[in-house]
PDB file of C-alpha atoms and ligand atoms in Angstrom:
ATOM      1  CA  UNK A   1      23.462  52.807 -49.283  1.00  0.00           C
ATOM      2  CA  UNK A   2      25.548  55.121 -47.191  1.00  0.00           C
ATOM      3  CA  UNK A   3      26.186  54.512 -43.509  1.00  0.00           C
ATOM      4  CA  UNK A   4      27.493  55.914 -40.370  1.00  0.00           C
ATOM      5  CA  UNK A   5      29.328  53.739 -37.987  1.00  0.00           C
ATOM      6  CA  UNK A   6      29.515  56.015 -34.729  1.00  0.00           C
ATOM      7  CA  UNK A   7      32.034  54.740 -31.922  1.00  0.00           C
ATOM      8  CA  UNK A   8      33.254  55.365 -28.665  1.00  0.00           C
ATOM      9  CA  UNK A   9      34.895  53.350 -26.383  1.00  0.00           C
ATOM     10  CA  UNK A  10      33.207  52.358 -22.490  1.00  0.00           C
ATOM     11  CA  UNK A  11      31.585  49.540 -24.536  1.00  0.00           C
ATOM     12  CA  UNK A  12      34.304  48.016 -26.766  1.00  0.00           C
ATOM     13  CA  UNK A  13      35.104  44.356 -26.115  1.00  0.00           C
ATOM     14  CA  UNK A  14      37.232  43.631 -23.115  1.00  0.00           C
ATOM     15  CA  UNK A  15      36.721  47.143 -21.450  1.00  0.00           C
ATOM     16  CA  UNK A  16      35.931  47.083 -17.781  1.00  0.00           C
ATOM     17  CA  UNK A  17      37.428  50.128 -16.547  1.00  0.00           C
ATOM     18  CA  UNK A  18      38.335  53.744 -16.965  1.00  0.00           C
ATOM     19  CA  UNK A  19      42.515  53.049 -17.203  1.00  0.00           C
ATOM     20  CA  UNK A  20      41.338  50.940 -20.500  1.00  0.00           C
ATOM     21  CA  UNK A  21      39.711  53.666 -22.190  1.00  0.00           C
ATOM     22  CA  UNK A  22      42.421  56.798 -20.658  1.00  0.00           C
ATOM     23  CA  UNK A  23      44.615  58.380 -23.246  1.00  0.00           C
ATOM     24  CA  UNK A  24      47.187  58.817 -20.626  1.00  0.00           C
ATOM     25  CA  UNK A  25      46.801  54.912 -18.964  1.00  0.00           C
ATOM     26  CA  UNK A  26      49.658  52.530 -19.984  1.00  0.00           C
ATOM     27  CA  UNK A  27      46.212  49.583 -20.895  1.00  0.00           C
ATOM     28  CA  UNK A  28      45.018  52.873 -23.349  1.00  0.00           C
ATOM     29  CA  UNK A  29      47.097  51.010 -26.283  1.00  0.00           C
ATOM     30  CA  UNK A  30      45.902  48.049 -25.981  1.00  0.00           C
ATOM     31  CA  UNK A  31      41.608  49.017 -26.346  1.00  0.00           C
ATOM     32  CA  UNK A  32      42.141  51.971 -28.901  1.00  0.00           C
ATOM     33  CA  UNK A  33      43.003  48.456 -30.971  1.00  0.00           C
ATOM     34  CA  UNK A  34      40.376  46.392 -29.614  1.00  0.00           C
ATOM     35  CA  UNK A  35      37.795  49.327 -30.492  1.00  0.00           C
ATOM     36  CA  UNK A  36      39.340  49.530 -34.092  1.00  0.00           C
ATOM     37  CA  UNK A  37      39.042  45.847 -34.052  1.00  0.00           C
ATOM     38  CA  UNK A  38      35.449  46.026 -33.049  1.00  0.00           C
ATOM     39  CA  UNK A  39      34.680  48.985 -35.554  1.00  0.00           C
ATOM     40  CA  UNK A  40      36.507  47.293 -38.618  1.00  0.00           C
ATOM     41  CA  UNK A  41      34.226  44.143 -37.635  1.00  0.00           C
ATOM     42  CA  UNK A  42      31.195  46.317 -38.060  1.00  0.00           C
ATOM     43  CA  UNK A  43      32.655  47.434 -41.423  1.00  0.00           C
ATOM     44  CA  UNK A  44      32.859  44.303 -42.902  1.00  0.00           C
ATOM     45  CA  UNK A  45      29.239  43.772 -42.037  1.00  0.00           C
ATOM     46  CA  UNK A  46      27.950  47.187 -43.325  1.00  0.00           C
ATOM     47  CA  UNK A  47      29.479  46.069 -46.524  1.00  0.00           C
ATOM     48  CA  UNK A  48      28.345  42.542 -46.555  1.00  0.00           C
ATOM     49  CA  UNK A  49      25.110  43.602 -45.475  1.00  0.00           C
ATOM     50  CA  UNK A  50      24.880  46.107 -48.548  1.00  0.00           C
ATOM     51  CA  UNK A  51      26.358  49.067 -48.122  1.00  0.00           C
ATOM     52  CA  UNK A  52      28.028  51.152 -51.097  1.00  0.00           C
ATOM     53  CA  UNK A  53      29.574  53.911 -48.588  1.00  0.00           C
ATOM     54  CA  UNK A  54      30.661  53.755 -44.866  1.00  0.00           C
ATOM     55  CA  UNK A  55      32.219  56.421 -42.958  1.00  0.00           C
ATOM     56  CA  UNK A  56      33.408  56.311 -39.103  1.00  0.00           C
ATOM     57  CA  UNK A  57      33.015  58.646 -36.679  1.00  0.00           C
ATOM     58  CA  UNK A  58      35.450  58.548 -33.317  1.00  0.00           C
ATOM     59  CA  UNK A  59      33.247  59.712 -30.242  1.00  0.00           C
ATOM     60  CA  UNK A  60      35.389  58.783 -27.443  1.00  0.00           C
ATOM     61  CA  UNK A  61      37.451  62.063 -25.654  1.00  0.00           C
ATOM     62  CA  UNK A  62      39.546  63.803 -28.358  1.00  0.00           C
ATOM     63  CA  UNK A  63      37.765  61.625 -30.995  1.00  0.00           C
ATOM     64  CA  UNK A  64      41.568  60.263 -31.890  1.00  0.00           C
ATOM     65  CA  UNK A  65      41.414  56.670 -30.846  1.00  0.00           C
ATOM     66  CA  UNK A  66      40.545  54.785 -33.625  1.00  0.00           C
ATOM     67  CA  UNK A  67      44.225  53.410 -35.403  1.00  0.00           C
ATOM     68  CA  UNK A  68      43.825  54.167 -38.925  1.00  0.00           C
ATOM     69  CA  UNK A  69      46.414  52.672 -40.101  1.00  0.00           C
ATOM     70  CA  UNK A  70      44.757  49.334 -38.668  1.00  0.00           C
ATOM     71  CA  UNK A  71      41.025  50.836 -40.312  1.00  0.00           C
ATOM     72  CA  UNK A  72      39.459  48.976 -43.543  1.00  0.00           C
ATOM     73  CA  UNK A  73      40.517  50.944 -45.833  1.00  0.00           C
ATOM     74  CA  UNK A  74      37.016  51.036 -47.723  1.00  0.00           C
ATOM     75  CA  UNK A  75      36.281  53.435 -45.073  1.00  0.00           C
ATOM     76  CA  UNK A  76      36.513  56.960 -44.156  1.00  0.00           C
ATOM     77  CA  UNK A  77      37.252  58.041 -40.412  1.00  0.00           C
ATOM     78  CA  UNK A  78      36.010  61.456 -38.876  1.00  0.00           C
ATOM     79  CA  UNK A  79      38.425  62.019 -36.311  1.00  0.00           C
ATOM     80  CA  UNK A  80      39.367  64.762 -34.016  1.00  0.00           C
ATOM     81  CA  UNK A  81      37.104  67.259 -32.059  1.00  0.00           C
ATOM     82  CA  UNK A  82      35.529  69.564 -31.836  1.00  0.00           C
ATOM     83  CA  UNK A  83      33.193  69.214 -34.417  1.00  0.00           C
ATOM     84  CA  UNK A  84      29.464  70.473 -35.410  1.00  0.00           C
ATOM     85  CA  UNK A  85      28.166  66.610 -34.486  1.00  0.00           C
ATOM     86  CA  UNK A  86      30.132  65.744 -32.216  1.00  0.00           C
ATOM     87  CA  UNK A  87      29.725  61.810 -31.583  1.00  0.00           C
ATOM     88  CA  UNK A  88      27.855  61.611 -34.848  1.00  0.00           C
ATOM     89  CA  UNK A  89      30.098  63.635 -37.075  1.00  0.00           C
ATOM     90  CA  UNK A  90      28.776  63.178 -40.879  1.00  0.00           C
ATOM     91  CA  UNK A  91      25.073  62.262 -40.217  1.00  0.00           C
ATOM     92  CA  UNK A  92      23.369  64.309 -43.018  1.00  0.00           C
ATOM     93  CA  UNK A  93      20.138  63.857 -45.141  1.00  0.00           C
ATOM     94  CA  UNK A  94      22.046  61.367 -47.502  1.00  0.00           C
ATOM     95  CA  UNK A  95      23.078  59.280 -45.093  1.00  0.00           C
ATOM     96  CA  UNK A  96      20.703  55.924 -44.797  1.00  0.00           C
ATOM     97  CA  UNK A  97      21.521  54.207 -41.669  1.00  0.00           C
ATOM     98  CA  UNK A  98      23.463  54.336 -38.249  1.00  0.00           C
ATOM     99  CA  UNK A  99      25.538  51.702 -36.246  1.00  0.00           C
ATOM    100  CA  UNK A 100      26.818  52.443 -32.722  1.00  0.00           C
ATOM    101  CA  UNK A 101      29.685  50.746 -31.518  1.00  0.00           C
ATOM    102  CA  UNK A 102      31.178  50.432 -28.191  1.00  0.00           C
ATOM    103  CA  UNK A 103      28.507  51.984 -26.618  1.00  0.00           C
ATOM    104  CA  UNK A 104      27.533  52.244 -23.399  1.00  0.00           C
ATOM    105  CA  UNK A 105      24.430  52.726 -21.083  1.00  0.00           C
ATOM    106  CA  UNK A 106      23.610  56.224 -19.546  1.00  0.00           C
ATOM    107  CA  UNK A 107      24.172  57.241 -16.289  1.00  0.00           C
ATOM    108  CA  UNK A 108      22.776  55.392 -12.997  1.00  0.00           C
ATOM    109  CA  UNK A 109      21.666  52.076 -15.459  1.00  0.00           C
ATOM    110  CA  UNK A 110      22.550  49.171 -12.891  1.00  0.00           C
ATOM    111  CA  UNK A 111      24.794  46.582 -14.014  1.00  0.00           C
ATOM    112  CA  UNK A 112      26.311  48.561 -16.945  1.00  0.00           C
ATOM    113  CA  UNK A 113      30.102  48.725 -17.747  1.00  0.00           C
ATOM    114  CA  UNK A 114      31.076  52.337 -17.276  1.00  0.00           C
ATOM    115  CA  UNK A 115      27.690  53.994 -17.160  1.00  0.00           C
ATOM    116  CA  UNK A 116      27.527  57.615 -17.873  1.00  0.00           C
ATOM    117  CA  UNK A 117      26.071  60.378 -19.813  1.00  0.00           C
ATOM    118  CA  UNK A 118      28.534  62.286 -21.734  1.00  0.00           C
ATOM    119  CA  UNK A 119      30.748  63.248 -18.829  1.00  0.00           C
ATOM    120  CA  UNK A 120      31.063  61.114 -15.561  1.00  0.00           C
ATOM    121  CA  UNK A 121      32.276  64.303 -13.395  1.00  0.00           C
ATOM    122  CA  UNK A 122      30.009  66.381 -14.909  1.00  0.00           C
ATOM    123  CA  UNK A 123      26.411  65.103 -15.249  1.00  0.00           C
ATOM    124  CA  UNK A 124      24.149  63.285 -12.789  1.00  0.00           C
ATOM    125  CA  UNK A 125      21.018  63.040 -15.344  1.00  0.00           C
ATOM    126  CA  UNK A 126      19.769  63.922 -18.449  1.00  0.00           C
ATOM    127  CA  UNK A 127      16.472  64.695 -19.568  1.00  0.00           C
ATOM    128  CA  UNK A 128      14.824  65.661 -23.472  1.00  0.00           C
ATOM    129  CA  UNK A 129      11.475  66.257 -23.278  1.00  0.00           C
ATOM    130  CA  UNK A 130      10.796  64.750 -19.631  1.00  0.00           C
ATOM    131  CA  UNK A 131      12.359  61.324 -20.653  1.00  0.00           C
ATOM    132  CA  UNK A 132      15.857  60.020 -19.598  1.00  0.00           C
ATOM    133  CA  UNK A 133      18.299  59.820 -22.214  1.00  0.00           C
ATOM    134  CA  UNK A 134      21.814  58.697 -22.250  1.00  0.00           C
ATOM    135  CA  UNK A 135      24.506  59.027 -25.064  1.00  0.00           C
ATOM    136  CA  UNK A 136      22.554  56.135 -27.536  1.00  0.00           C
ATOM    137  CA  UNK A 137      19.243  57.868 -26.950  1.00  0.00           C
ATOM    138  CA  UNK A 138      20.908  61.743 -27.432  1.00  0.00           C
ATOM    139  CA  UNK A 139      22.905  60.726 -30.287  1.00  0.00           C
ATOM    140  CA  UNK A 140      20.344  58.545 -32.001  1.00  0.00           C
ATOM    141  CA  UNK A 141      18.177  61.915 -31.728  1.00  0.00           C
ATOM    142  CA  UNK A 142      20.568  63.783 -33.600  1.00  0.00           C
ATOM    143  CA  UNK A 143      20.561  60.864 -36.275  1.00  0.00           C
ATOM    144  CA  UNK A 144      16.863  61.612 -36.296  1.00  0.00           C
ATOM    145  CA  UNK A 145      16.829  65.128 -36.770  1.00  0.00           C
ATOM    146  CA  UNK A 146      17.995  64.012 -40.453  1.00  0.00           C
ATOM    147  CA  UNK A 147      15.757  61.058 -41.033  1.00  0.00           C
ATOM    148  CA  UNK A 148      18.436  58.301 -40.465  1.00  0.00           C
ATOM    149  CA  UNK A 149      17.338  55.664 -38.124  1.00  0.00           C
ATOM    150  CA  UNK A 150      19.884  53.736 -35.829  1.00  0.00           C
ATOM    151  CA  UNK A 151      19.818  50.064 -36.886  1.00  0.00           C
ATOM    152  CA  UNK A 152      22.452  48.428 -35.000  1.00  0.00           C
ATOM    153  CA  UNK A 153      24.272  48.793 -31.365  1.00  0.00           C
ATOM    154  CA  UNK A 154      27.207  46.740 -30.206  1.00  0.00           C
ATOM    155  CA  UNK A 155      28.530  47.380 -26.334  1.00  0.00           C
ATOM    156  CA  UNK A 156      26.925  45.474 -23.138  1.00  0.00           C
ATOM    157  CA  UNK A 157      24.043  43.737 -22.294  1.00  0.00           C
ATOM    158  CA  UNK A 158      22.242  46.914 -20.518  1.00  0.00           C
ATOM    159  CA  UNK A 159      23.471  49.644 -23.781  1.00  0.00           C
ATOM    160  CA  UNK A 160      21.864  46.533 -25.691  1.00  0.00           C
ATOM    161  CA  UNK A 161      18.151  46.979 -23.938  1.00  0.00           C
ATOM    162  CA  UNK A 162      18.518  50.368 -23.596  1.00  0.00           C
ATOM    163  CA  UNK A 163      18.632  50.858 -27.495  1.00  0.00           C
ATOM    164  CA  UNK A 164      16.093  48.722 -28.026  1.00  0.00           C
ATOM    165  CA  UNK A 165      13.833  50.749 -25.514  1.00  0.00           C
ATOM    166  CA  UNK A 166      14.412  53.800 -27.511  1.00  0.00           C
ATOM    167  CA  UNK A 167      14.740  52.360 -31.597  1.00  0.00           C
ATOM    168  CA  UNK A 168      12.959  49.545 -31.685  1.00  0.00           C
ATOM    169  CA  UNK A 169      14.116  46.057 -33.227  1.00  0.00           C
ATOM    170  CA  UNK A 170      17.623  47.558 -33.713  1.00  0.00           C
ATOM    171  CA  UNK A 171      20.255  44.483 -34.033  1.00  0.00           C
ATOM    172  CA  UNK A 172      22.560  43.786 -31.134  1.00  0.00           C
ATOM    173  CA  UNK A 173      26.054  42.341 -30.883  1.00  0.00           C
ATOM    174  CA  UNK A 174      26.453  41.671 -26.757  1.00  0.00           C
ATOM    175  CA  UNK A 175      30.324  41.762 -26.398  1.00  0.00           C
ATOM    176  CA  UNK A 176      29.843  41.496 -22.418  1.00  0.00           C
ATOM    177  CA  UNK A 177      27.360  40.984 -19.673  1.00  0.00           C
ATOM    178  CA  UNK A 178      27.994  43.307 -16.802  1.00  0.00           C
ATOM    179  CA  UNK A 179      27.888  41.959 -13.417  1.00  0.00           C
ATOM    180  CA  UNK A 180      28.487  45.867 -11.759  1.00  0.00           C
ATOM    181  CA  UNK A 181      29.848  49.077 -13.152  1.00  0.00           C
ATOM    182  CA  UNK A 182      33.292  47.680 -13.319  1.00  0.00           C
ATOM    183  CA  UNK A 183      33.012  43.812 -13.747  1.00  0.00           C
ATOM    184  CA  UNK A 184      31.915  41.872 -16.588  1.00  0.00           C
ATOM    185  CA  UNK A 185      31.915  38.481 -18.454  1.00  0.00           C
ATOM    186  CA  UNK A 186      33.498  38.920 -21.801  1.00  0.00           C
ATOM    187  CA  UNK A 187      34.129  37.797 -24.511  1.00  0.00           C
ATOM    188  CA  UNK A 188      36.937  37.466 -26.726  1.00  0.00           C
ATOM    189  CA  UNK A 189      37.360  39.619 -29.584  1.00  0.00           C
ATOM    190  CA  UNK A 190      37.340  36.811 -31.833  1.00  0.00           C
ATOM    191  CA  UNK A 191      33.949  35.799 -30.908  1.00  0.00           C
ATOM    192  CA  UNK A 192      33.026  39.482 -29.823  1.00  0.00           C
ATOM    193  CA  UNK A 193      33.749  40.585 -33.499  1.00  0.00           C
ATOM    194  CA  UNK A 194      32.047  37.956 -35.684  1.00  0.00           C
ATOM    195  CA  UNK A 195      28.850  39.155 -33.285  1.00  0.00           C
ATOM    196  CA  UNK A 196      29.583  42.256 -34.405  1.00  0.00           C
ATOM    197  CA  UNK A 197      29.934  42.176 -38.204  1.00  0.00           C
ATOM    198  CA  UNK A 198      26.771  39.813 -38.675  1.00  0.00           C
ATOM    199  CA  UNK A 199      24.607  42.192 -36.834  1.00  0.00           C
ATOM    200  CA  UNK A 200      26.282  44.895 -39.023  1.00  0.00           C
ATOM    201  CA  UNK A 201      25.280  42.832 -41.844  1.00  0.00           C
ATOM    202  CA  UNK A 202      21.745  41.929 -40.946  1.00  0.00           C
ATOM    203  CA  UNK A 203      21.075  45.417 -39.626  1.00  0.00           C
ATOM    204  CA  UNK A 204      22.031  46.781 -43.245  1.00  0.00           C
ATOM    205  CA  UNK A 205      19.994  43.869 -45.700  1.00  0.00           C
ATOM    206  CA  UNK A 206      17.343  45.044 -42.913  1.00  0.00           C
ATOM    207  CA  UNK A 207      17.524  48.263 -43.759  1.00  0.00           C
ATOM    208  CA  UNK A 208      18.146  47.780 -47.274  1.00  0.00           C
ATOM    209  CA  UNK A 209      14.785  45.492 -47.284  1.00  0.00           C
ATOM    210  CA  UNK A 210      13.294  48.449 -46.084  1.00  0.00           C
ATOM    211  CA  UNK A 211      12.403  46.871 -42.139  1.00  0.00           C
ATOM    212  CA  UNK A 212      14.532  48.853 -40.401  1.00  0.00           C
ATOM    213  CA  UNK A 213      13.534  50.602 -37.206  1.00  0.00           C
ATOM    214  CA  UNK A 214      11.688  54.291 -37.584  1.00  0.00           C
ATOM    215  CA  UNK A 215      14.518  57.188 -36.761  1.00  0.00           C
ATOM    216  CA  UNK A 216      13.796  58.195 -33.453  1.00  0.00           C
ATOM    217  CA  UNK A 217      12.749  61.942 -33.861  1.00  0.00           C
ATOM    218  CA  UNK A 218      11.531  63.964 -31.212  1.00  0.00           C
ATOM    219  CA  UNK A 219       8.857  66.426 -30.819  1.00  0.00           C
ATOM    220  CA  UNK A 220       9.826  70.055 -30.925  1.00  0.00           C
ATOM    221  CA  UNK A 221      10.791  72.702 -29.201  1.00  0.00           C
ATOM    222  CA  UNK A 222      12.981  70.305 -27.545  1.00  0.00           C
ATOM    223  CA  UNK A 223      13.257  70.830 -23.618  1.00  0.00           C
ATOM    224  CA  UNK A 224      16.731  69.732 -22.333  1.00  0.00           C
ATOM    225  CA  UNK A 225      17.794  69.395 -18.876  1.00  0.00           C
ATOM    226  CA  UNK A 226      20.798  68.509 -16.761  1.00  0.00           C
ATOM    227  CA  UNK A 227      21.481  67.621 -13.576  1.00  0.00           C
ATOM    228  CA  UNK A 228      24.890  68.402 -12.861  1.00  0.00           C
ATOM    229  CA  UNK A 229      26.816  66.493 -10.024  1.00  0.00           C
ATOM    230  CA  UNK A 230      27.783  70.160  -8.283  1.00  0.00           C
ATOM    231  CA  UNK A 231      25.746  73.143  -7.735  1.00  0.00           C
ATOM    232  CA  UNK A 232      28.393  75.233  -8.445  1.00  0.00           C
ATOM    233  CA  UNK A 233      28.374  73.548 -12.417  1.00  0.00           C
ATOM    234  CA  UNK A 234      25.050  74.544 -12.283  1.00  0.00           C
ATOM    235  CA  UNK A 235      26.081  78.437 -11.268  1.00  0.00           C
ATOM    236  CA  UNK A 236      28.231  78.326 -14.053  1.00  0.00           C
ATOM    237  CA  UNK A 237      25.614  76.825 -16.555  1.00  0.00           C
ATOM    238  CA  UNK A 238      23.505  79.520 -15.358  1.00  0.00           C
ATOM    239  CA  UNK A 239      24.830  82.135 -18.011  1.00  0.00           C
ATOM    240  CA  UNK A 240      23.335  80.209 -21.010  1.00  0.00           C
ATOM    241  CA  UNK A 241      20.565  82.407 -22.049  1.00  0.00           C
ATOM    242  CA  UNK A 242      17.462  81.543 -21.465  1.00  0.00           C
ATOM    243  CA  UNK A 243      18.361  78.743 -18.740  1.00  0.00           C
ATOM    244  CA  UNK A 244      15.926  78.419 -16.160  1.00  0.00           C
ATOM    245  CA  UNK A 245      17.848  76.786 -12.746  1.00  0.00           C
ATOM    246  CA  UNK A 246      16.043  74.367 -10.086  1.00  0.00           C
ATOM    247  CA  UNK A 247      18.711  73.193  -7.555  1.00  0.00           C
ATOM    248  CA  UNK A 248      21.703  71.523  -9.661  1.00  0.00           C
ATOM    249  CA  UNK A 249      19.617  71.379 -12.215  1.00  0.00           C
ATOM    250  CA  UNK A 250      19.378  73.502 -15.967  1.00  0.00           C
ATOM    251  CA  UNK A 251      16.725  73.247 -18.278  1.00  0.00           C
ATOM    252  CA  UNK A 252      16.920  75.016 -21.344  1.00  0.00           C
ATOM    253  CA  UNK A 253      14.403  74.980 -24.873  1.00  0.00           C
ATOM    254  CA  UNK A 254      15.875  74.333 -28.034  1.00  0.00           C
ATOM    255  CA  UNK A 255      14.203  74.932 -31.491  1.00  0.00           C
ATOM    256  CA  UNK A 256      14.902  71.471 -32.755  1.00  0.00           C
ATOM    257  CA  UNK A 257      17.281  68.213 -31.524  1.00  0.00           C
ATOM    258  CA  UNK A 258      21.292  70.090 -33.097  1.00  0.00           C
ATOM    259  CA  UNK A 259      20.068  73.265 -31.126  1.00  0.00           C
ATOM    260  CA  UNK A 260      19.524  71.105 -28.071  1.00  0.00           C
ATOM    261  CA  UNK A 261      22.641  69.151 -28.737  1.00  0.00           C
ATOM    262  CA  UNK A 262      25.210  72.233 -29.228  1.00  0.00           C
ATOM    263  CA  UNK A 263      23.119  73.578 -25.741  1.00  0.00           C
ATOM    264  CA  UNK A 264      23.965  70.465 -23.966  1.00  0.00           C
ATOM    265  CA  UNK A 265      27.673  70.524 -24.926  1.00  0.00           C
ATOM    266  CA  UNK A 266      27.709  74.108 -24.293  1.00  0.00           C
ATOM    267  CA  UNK A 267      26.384  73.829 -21.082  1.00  0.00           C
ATOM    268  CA  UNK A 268      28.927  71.088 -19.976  1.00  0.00           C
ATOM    269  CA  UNK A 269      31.810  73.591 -21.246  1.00  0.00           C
ATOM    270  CA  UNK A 270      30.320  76.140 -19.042  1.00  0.00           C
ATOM    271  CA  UNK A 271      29.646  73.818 -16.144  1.00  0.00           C
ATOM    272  CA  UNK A 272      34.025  72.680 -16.191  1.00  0.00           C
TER     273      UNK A 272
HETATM  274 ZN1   ZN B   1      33.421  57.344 -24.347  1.00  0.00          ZN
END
């Protein structure tokens, strides 16, 4: 029973705002430990739960926020960036399961800590295949491109629905209820973290039972398109080939869901 814990940051326990979750902001130190915290929590779940194999993959900026020397050490850690996946680094067809953590809801989602999709500056919407997708739904995509379904999601209330709009029954762990885009009630990671690791653990007997959610897989060609906050992102964005511009907006068909994801992340370098 292999699994993939995927984690960024905008939805660890405690976080409220961007200085928490900036490399270069003095709070940074403090959440890269909380979101180790939160990720060795859903460790110790995946294991309980079942799982013979666990690997974690760093998704937030640089992908080198995650303190190994604080990280279970039955697991492996995917760090640094680029790399071909990206926020789900190491999802292949071996791999049984996924578990987001610290997740958060995609961009314009009211009440949701930190809302965005992929890049704040960058990206006003998000589209695959005429629905709205945020990171979960983009990233859970990729996961079922191989056949791996995502079973559990730990960040705010509104990532919380959102998943379960998109998977299915995928298992929850609420770590805060958002009251606005930079306000929330939280709790503390030693209640935040139990949540976590026992919907790690019931999310992998689940699975393991074999009454896990389906892998979200989407129908292909796979038509992408981004709304980018500036026009002149979208001039730049223009030089993928193939792109077809409406206003700020690029849409672009992909052959299957890593084509689309390499063209989204290769239209947001363009777009810089
Ligand atoms: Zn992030």
């Amino acid at each position: 029973m292999k699994i993939l814990i995927a984690a960024d940051m905008e939805g660890v326990t405690g976080v409220v705002h961007w200085d928490q979750v900036n490399t270069s902001h003095p709070e940074y130190g403090r959440f890269r430990r909380l979101m180790t915290g939160d990720v060795n929590a859903a460790i110790r779940g995946a294991f309980e739960g079942g799982a013979t194999e666990v690997t974690v993959t760093d998704g937030h900026a640089y992908s080198r926020n995650i303190l190994i020397e604080e990280l279970d050490p039955r697991a492996r850690l995917n760090s640094g960036t680029p790399s071909a996946l990206s926020m789900v680094q190491g999802v292949d067809l071996e791999m049984d399961g996924v578990l987001f953590v610290g997740y958060h809801a995609r961009i314009g989602t009211q009440n949701a800590i930190l809302e965005h999709t992929w890049s704040d500056e960058r990206v006003a919407n998000l589209w695959i295949n005429g629905k709205q997708f945020g990171e979960s739904g983009l990233n859970g995509a990729v996961c079922g491109h191989f056949g791996v379904p995502v079973i559990m999601i730990a960040g705010d209330q509104a990532v919380c629905t959102e998943a379960q709009e998109l998977f299915g029954k995928v298992e929850t762990a609420v770590v805060k209820w958002a009251a606005g885009r930079f306000a929330a009630e939280c709790l503390p990671p030693e209640v935040s973290q139990k949540l976590i690791q026992a919907a790690a653990e019931r999310a992998v007997r689940r699975l393991k039972a074999g009454k896990a959610p389906k892998p979200l897989q989407v129908e292909t060609p796979v038509q992408l398109k981004v709304d980018f906050v500036q026009s002149e992102m979208a001039d730049r964005a223009m030089i993928f080939p193939g792109a077809k511009r409406s206003e700020r907006s690029i849409e672009v068909v992909a052959e299957d869901m890593v084509s689309a994801y390499a063209a989204f992340r290769a239209l947001l370098a363009m777009a810089r």
